[in-house]
mmCIF file of C-alpha atoms in Angstrom:
data_model
loop_
_atom_site.group_PDB
_atom_site.id
_atom_site.type_symbol
_atom_site.label_atom_id
_atom_site.label_comp_id
_atom_site.label_asym_id
_atom_site.label_seq_id
_atom_site.Cartn_x
_atom_site.Cartn_y
_atom_site.Cartn_z
ATOM 1 C CA UNK D 1 -16.490 -3.804 23.843
ATOM 2 C CA UNK D 2 -12.859 -4.894 23.824
ATOM 3 C CA UNK D 3 -10.537 -1.846 24.183
ATOM 4 C CA UNK D 4 -7.745 -3.537 22.216
ATOM 5 C CA UNK D 5 -10.088 -4.003 19.248
ATOM 6 C CA UNK D 6 -11.235 -0.382 19.502
ATOM 7 C CA UNK D 7 -7.656 0.884 19.429
ATOM 8 C CA UNK D 8 -6.730 -1.461 16.595
ATOM 9 C CA UNK D 9 -9.622 -0.401 14.359
ATOM 10 C CA UNK D 10 -9.140 3.281 15.224
ATOM 11 C CA UNK D 11 -5.608 3.101 13.816
ATOM 12 C CA UNK D 12 -6.935 1.404 10.676
ATOM 13 C CA UNK D 13 -9.583 4.072 10.119
ATOM 14 C CA UNK D 14 -7.118 6.917 10.714
ATOM 15 C CA UNK D 15 -5.266 5.925 7.542
ATOM 16 C CA UNK D 16 -8.267 6.835 5.369
ATOM 17 C CA UNK D 17 -9.628 10.139 4.083
ATOM 18 C CA UNK D 18 -13.068 9.449 5.527
ATOM 19 C CA UNK D 19 -14.906 12.216 7.327
ATOM 20 C CA UNK D 20 -16.401 11.745 10.805
ATOM 21 C CA UNK D 21 -19.607 10.096 9.579
ATOM 22 C CA UNK D 22 -17.787 7.739 7.230
ATOM 23 C CA UNK D 23 -15.229 6.838 9.882
ATOM 24 C CA UNK D 24 -17.912 5.800 12.333
ATOM 25 C CA UNK D 25 -19.608 3.617 9.717
ATOM 26 C CA UNK D 26 -16.312 2.079 8.653
ATOM 27 C CA UNK D 27 -15.222 1.541 12.241
ATOM 28 C CA UNK D 28 -18.478 -0.210 13.073
ATOM 29 C CA UNK D 29 -18.196 -2.480 10.051
ATOM 30 C CA UNK D 30 -14.561 -3.405 10.717
ATOM 31 C CA UNK D 31 -15.235 -4.036 14.395
ATOM 32 C CA UNK D 32 -18.038 -6.363 13.401
ATOM 33 C CA UNK D 33 -15.649 -8.396 11.229
ATOM 34 C CA UNK D 34 -13.026 -8.458 13.963
ATOM 35 C CA UNK D 35 -15.505 -9.626 16.595
ATOM 36 C CA UNK D 36 -16.790 -12.342 14.267
ATOM 37 C CA UNK D 37 -13.243 -13.620 13.773
ATOM 38 C CA UNK D 38 -12.664 -13.462 17.526
ATOM 39 C CA UNK D 39 -15.830 -15.443 18.286
ATOM 40 C CA UNK D 40 -14.975 -18.047 15.648
ATOM 41 C CA UNK D 41 -11.564 -18.570 17.227
ATOM 42 C CA UNK D 42 -13.138 -18.963 20.654
ATOM 43 C CA UNK D 43 -15.511 -21.577 19.261
ATOM 44 C CA UNK D 44 -12.476 -23.434 17.951
ATOM 45 C CA UNK D 45 -11.246 -23.684 21.538
ATOM 46 C CA UNK D 46 -8.693 -20.879 21.731
ATOM 47 C CA UNK D 47 -8.440 -19.026 25.070
ATOM 48 C CA UNK D 48 -9.829 -15.483 25.191
ATOM 49 C CA UNK D 49 -6.480 -13.650 25.181
ATOM 50 C CA UNK D 50 -5.030 -15.813 22.443
ATOM 51 C CA UNK D 51 -8.190 -15.482 20.350
ATOM 52 C CA UNK D 52 -7.951 -11.689 20.623
ATOM 53 C CA UNK D 53 -4.321 -11.642 19.502
ATOM 54 C CA UNK D 54 -4.937 -14.084 16.669
ATOM 55 C CA UNK D 55 -7.965 -12.138 15.433
ATOM 56 C CA UNK D 56 -5.903 -8.952 15.170
ATOM 57 C CA UNK D 57 -2.906 -10.744 13.667
ATOM 58 C CA UNK D 58 -5.096 -12.404 11.049
ATOM 59 C CA UNK D 59 -6.663 -9.040 10.271
ATOM 60 C CA UNK D 60 -3.229 -7.697 9.338
ATOM 61 C CA UNK D 61 -1.054 -4.755 10.281
ATOM 62 C CA UNK D 62 -3.403 -1.916 11.184
ATOM 63 C CA UNK D 63 -1.574 0.774 9.222
ATOM 64 C CA UNK D 64 -1.152 -1.412 6.164
ATOM 65 C CA UNK D 65 -4.817 -2.441 6.238
ATOM 66 C CA UNK D 66 -5.782 1.219 6.532
ATOM 67 C CA UNK D 67 -3.658 2.147 3.532
ATOM 68 C CA UNK D 68 -5.222 -0.668 1.513
ATOM 69 C CA UNK D 69 -8.687 0.560 2.453
ATOM 70 C CA UNK D 70 -7.710 4.101 1.492
ATOM 71 C CA UNK D 71 -6.555 2.889 -1.903
ATOM 72 C CA UNK D 72 -9.712 0.825 -2.405
ATOM 73 C CA UNK D 73 -12.028 3.669 -1.389
ATOM 74 C CA UNK D 74 -10.134 6.464 -3.146
ATOM 75 C CA UNK D 75 -8.036 4.876 -5.923
ATOM 76 C CA UNK D 76 -4.753 6.638 -6.715
ATOM 77 C CA UNK D 77 -5.674 9.760 -4.739
ATOM 78 C CA UNK D 78 -2.515 9.522 -2.659
ATOM 79 C CA UNK D 79 -0.334 9.051 -5.740
ATOM 80 C CA UNK D 80 -1.994 11.944 -7.565
ATOM 81 C CA UNK D 81 -1.630 14.308 -4.617
ATOM 82 C CA UNK D 82 2.028 13.390 -4.112
ATOM 83 C CA UNK D 83 2.651 13.784 -7.839
ATOM 84 C CA UNK D 84 0.963 17.187 -7.900
ATOM 85 C CA UNK D 85 2.940 18.435 -4.910
ATOM 86 C CA UNK D 86 6.247 17.105 -6.229
ATOM 87 C CA UNK D 87 5.833 18.505 -9.745
ATOM 88 C CA UNK D 88 4.590 21.818 -8.370
ATOM 89 C CA UNK D 89 7.629 22.199 -6.127
ATOM 90 C CA UNK D 90 9.885 21.488 -9.100
ATOM 91 C CA UNK D 91 8.264 24.165 -11.258
ATOM 92 C CA UNK D 92 7.988 26.651 -8.404
ATOM 93 C CA UNK D 93 11.745 26.582 -7.942
ATOM 94 C CA UNK D 94 12.316 26.536 -11.717
ATOM 95 C CA UNK D 95 10.161 29.627 -12.215
ATOM 96 C CA UNK D 96 11.829 31.421 -9.323
ATOM 97 C CA UNK D 97 15.379 30.637 -10.445
ATOM 98 C CA UNK D 98 14.702 31.577 -14.068
ATOM 99 C CA UNK D 99 13.230 34.864 -12.908
ATOM 100 C CA UNK D 100 16.190 35.472 -10.667
ATOM 101 C CA UNK D 101 18.919 34.703 -13.203
ATOM 102 C CA UNK D 102 17.267 35.930 -16.418
ATOM 103 C CA UNK D 103 15.268 38.940 -15.243
ATOM 104 C CA UNK D 104 17.427 39.695 -12.229
ATOM 105 C CA UNK D 105 14.501 39.868 -9.843
ATOM 106 C CA UNK D 106 12.128 37.283 -8.384
ATOM 107 C CA UNK D 107 9.006 37.047 -6.249
ATOM 108 C CA UNK D 108 10.197 35.812 -2.863
ATOM 109 C CA UNK D 109 6.752 36.096 -1.230
ATOM 110 C CA UNK D 110 5.168 34.004 -3.986
ATOM 111 C CA UNK D 111 7.972 31.453 -3.659
ATOM 112 C CA UNK D 112 7.433 31.094 0.092
ATOM 113 C CA UNK D 113 3.650 30.825 -0.176
ATOM 114 C CA UNK D 114 3.743 28.408 -3.113
ATOM 115 C CA UNK D 115 6.320 26.169 -1.429
ATOM 116 C CA UNK D 116 4.349 26.260 1.823
ATOM 117 C CA UNK D 117 1.100 25.203 0.132
ATOM 118 C CA UNK D 118 2.702 22.467 -1.978
ATOM 119 C CA UNK D 119 4.671 21.162 0.998
ATOM 120 C CA UNK D 120 1.479 21.163 3.076
ATOM 121 C CA UNK D 121 -0.312 19.100 0.423
ATOM 122 C CA UNK D 122 2.592 16.654 0.391
ATOM 123 C CA UNK D 123 2.787 16.439 4.186
ATOM 124 C CA UNK D 124 -0.954 16.034 4.676
ATOM 125 C CA UNK D 125 -1.023 13.284 2.055
ATOM 126 C CA UNK D 126 1.927 11.336 3.419
ATOM 127 C CA UNK D 127 1.213 11.927 7.112
ATOM 128 C CA UNK D 128 -2.559 12.274 7.530
ATOM 129 C CA UNK D 129 -3.861 13.866 10.721
ATOM 130 C CA UNK D 130 -6.982 12.107 11.951
ATOM 131 C CA UNK D 131 -8.256 15.119 13.901
ATOM 132 C CA UNK D 132 -8.543 17.216 10.740
ATOM 133 C CA UNK D 133 -11.330 17.197 8.200
ATOM 134 C CA UNK D 134 -8.919 16.178 5.490
ATOM 135 C CA UNK D 135 -11.282 16.743 2.590
ATOM 136 C CA UNK D 136 -11.923 20.306 3.686
ATOM 137 C CA UNK D 137 -8.243 20.908 4.384
ATOM 138 C CA UNK D 138 -7.070 19.373 1.106
ATOM 139 C CA UNK D 139 -9.622 21.329 -0.916
ATOM 140 C CA UNK D 140 -8.583 24.545 0.793
ATOM 141 C CA UNK D 141 -4.947 23.829 -0.022
ATOM 142 C CA UNK D 142 -5.821 22.894 -3.609
ATOM 143 C CA UNK D 143 -7.715 26.144 -4.141
ATOM 144 C CA UNK D 144 -4.808 28.124 -2.704
ATOM 145 C CA UNK D 145 -2.509 26.077 -4.930
ATOM 146 C CA UNK D 146 -4.585 26.946 -8.009
ATOM 147 C CA UNK D 147 -4.419 30.669 -7.241
ATOM 148 C CA UNK D 148 -0.667 30.539 -6.663
ATOM 149 C CA UNK D 149 -0.194 28.454 -9.814
ATOM 150 C CA UNK D 150 -2.114 31.037 -11.841
ATOM 151 C CA UNK D 151 0.179 33.722 -10.491
ATOM 152 C CA UNK D 152 3.153 31.472 -11.206
ATOM 153 C CA UNK D 153 2.067 31.117 -14.827
ATOM 154 C CA UNK D 154 1.924 34.916 -15.104
ATOM 155 C CA UNK D 155 5.429 35.178 -13.670
ATOM 156 C CA UNK D 156 6.648 32.520 -16.099
ATOM 157 C CA UNK D 157 5.328 34.625 -18.966
ATOM 158 C CA UNK D 158 7.912 37.308 -18.217
ATOM 159 C CA UNK D 159 10.832 34.917 -18.652
ATOM 160 C CA UNK D 160 12.602 34.898 -22.021
ATOM 161 C CA UNK D 161 11.578 32.390 -24.686
ATOM 162 C CA UNK D 162 11.622 29.430 -25.013
ATOM 163 C CA UNK D 163 11.501 29.014 -21.235
ATOM 164 C CA UNK D 164 8.395 31.149 -20.867
ATOM 165 C CA UNK D 165 6.253 29.097 -23.262
ATOM 166 C CA UNK D 166 7.306 25.807 -21.705
ATOM 167 C CA UNK D 167 6.720 26.982 -18.139
ATOM 168 C CA UNK D 168 3.382 28.631 -18.895
ATOM 169 C CA UNK D 169 1.992 25.482 -20.493
ATOM 170 C CA UNK D 170 3.311 23.353 -17.663
ATOM 171 C CA UNK D 171 1.676 25.668 -15.124
ATOM 172 C CA UNK D 172 -1.597 25.464 -17.067
ATOM 173 C CA UNK D 173 -1.373 21.675 -16.857
ATOM 174 C CA UNK D 174 -0.802 21.871 -13.096
ATOM 175 C CA UNK D 175 -3.778 24.228 -12.718
ATOM 176 C CA UNK D 176 -6.089 21.924 -14.687
ATOM 177 C CA UNK D 177 -4.919 18.885 -12.733
ATOM 178 C CA UNK D 178 -5.519 20.732 -9.456
ATOM 179 C CA UNK D 179 -9.044 21.611 -10.575
ATOM 180 C CA UNK D 180 -9.705 17.954 -11.405
ATOM 181 C CA UNK D 181 -8.513 16.978 -7.927
ATOM 182 C CA UNK D 182 -10.852 19.531 -6.330
ATOM 183 C CA UNK D 183 -13.791 17.968 -8.170
ATOM 184 C CA UNK D 184 -12.652 14.469 -7.294
ATOM 185 C CA UNK D 185 -12.009 15.211 -3.626
ATOM 186 C CA UNK D 186 -15.358 16.946 -3.175
ATOM 187 C CA UNK D 187 -17.625 14.695 -5.205
ATOM 188 C CA UNK D 188 -16.053 11.254 -4.926
ATOM 189 C CA UNK D 189 -18.014 8.958 -2.600
ATOM 190 C CA UNK D 190 -19.888 11.788 -0.915
ATOM 191 C CA UNK D 191 -21.337 10.206 2.251
ATOM 192 C CA UNK D 192 -25.057 9.821 2.742
ATOM 193 C CA UNK D 193 -27.398 7.301 4.238
ATOM 194 C CA UNK D 194 -29.562 7.563 1.127
ATOM 195 C CA UNK D 195 -28.350 6.643 -2.345
ATOM 196 C CA UNK D 196 -30.731 9.196 -3.870
ATOM 197 C CA UNK D 197 -29.454 11.927 -1.572
ATOM 198 C CA UNK D 198 -25.902 10.928 -2.424
ATOM 199 C CA UNK D 199 -26.547 11.549 -6.113
ATOM 200 C CA UNK D 200 -28.241 14.859 -5.342
ATOM 201 C CA UNK D 201 -25.290 15.938 -3.211
ATOM 202 C CA UNK D 202 -22.864 15.148 -6.008
ATOM 203 C CA UNK D 203 -24.911 17.218 -8.450
ATOM 204 C CA UNK D 204 -25.067 20.145 -6.035
ATOM 205 C CA UNK D 205 -21.316 19.946 -5.469
ATOM 206 C CA UNK D 206 -20.626 19.764 -9.202
ATOM 207 C CA UNK D 207 -22.761 22.808 -9.997
ATOM 208 C CA UNK D 208 -21.316 24.853 -7.151
ATOM 209 C CA UNK D 209 -17.716 23.963 -7.906
ATOM 210 C CA UNK D 210 -18.255 24.961 -11.528
ATOM 211 C CA UNK D 211 -19.887 28.238 -10.530
ATOM 212 C CA UNK D 212 -17.141 28.880 -7.979
ATOM 213 C CA UNK D 213 -14.421 28.386 -10.581
ATOM 214 C CA UNK D 214 -16.193 30.736 -12.994
ATOM 215 C CA UNK D 215 -16.628 33.370 -10.291
ATOM 216 C CA UNK D 216 -12.984 33.012 -9.308
ATOM 217 C CA UNK D 217 -11.874 33.307 -12.929
ATOM 218 C CA UNK D 218 -13.931 36.470 -13.461
ATOM 219 C CA UNK D 219 -12.659 38.005 -10.232
ATOM 220 C CA UNK D 220 -9.045 37.249 -11.142
ATOM 221 C CA UNK D 221 -9.530 38.691 -14.621
ATOM 222 C CA UNK D 222 -10.959 41.908 -13.195
ATOM 223 C CA UNK D 223 -8.109 42.071 -10.682
ATOM 224 C CA UNK D 224 -5.572 41.591 -13.471
ATOM 225 C CA UNK D 225 -7.242 44.305 -15.581
ATOM 226 C CA UNK D 226 -7.290 46.682 -12.629
ATOM 227 C CA UNK D 227 -3.611 46.086 -11.885
ATOM 228 C CA UNK D 228 -2.706 46.851 -15.496
ATOM 229 C CA UNK D 229 -4.744 50.023 -15.956
ATOM 230 C CA UNK D 230 -4.945 51.464 -12.442
ATOM 231 C CA UNK D 231 -2.284 53.868 -11.286
ATOM 232 C CA UNK D 232 -2.341 52.567 -7.725
ATOM 233 C CA UNK D 233 -4.024 49.940 -5.583
ATOM 234 C CA UNK D 234 -7.363 50.829 -4.042
ATOM 235 C CA UNK D 235 -9.530 49.518 -1.219
ATOM 236 C CA UNK D 236 -12.289 49.115 -3.788
ATOM 237 C CA UNK D 237 -10.490 45.953 -4.916
ATOM 238 C CA UNK D 238 -12.068 44.271 -1.912
ATOM 239 C CA UNK D 239 -15.374 44.488 -3.784
ATOM 240 C CA UNK D 240 -14.070 41.706 -6.019
ATOM 241 C CA UNK D 241 -14.409 39.366 -3.048
ATOM 242 C CA UNK D 242 -18.169 39.970 -2.768
ATOM 243 C CA UNK D 243 -19.144 37.493 -5.545
ATOM 244 C CA UNK D 244 -16.996 34.821 -3.894
ATOM 245 C CA UNK D 245 -18.619 35.461 -0.518
ATOM 246 C CA UNK D 246 -22.104 35.270 -2.056
ATOM 247 C CA UNK D 247 -21.163 32.043 -3.808
ATOM 248 C CA UNK D 248 -19.845 30.502 -0.574
ATOM 249 C CA UNK D 249 -22.996 31.483 1.346
ATOM 250 C CA UNK D 250 -25.305 30.072 -1.335
ATOM 251 C CA UNK D 251 -23.228 26.888 -1.467
ATOM 252 C CA UNK D 252 -23.607 26.412 2.287
ATOM 253 C CA UNK D 253 -27.347 27.129 2.077
ATOM 254 C CA UNK D 254 -27.802 24.476 -0.606
ATOM 255 C CA UNK D 255 -26.004 21.854 1.462
ATOM 256 C CA UNK D 256 -28.153 22.676 4.478
ATOM 257 C CA UNK D 257 -31.306 22.469 2.379
ATOM 258 C CA UNK D 258 -30.194 19.130 1.014
ATOM 259 C CA UNK D 259 -29.440 17.843 4.511
ATOM 260 C CA UNK D 260 -32.984 18.875 5.480
ATOM 261 C CA UNK D 261 -34.281 16.878 2.471
ATOM 262 C CA UNK D 262 -35.509 20.029 0.749
ATOM 263 C CA UNK D 263 -34.098 18.974 -2.579
ATOM 264 C CA UNK D 264 -36.292 21.111 -4.809
ATOM 265 C CA UNK D 265 -35.352 24.287 -2.967
ATOM 266 C CA UNK D 266 -31.665 23.344 -3.072
ATOM 267 C CA UNK D 267 -31.852 22.722 -6.811
ATOM 268 C CA UNK D 268 -33.699 26.014 -7.307
ATOM 269 C CA UNK D 269 -30.934 27.938 -5.549
ATOM 270 C CA UNK D 270 -28.305 26.059 -7.580
ATOM 271 C CA UNK D 271 -30.134 26.815 -10.831
ATOM 272 C CA UNK D 272 -30.465 30.491 -9.911
ATOM 273 C CA UNK D 273 -26.765 30.624 -9.107
ATOM 274 C CA UNK D 274 -25.754 28.962 -12.364
ATOM 275 C CA UNK D 275 -28.105 31.052 -14.523
ATOM 276 C CA UNK D 276 -26.867 34.236 -12.855
ATOM 277 C CA UNK D 277 -23.234 33.553 -13.692
ATOM 278 C CA UNK D 278 -24.160 32.528 -17.254
ATOM 279 C CA UNK D 279 -26.149 35.755 -17.651
ATOM 280 C CA UNK D 280 -23.196 37.818 -16.429
ATOM 281 C CA UNK D 281 -20.875 36.096 -18.911
ATOM 282 C CA UNK D 282 -23.331 36.562 -21.808
ATOM 283 C CA UNK D 283 -23.848 40.248 -20.997
ATOM 284 C CA UNK D 284 -20.110 40.757 -20.688
ATOM 285 C CA UNK D 285 -19.364 39.060 -24.010
ATOM 286 C CA UNK D 286 -22.128 40.885 -25.855
#
């Protein structure tokens, strides 16, 4: 192994959103190409040191190559994340200022949290940290962003017309776009050594994300109803978190079952989960 090649390829791989398994595979493949170029140059008569330098120079700037790989592997993800963060920051401040000047009062805590989450999405997208599991981190930030955006849309509803209607619909658009990004980030190119398992993993992720969104929506609706009709806050509100905890546990179980190649059991748990939430919705509606 040539340390210079290792360092060079490590910088390339750090520019991508790959997880640990994907990074190792990508690193191995890129190193193979680099070594082939190096050996070809040596066969052409170049000295060892010069062949090493030429191989890396011909490969391209490590950061630029990494960015190109990122774009090829995850098209327009960077642009979409930057766009989401930028637009969100614009409407966060717009909602806050309209509240402040029209209503005379504004939610400072919401402002700080919303700005923090949006700024974190922007920072993580523009300055990726290799040590982090970026998919997990980005999804966590996106989910927090969705919750804060929902609250932001409620705040926008209290502003006088026509500002309220415009802001509410814009917030709804941001929420829907964030949900799309959660699906894309989780499902897109899910790593697996087996193509069949890859498809199964995507299906499991899709079902669980859908169930999770439904559970979250129901929990938020119940929380909203409680806040309207209850005289004061109660510790019993914590019970609303139980469905989310159950969903998260079942999600993790399904992924473990899938990793153990117990696909039928994983699908059975997913089906049970989906049918349960559908049954709850049907009973509630009826």
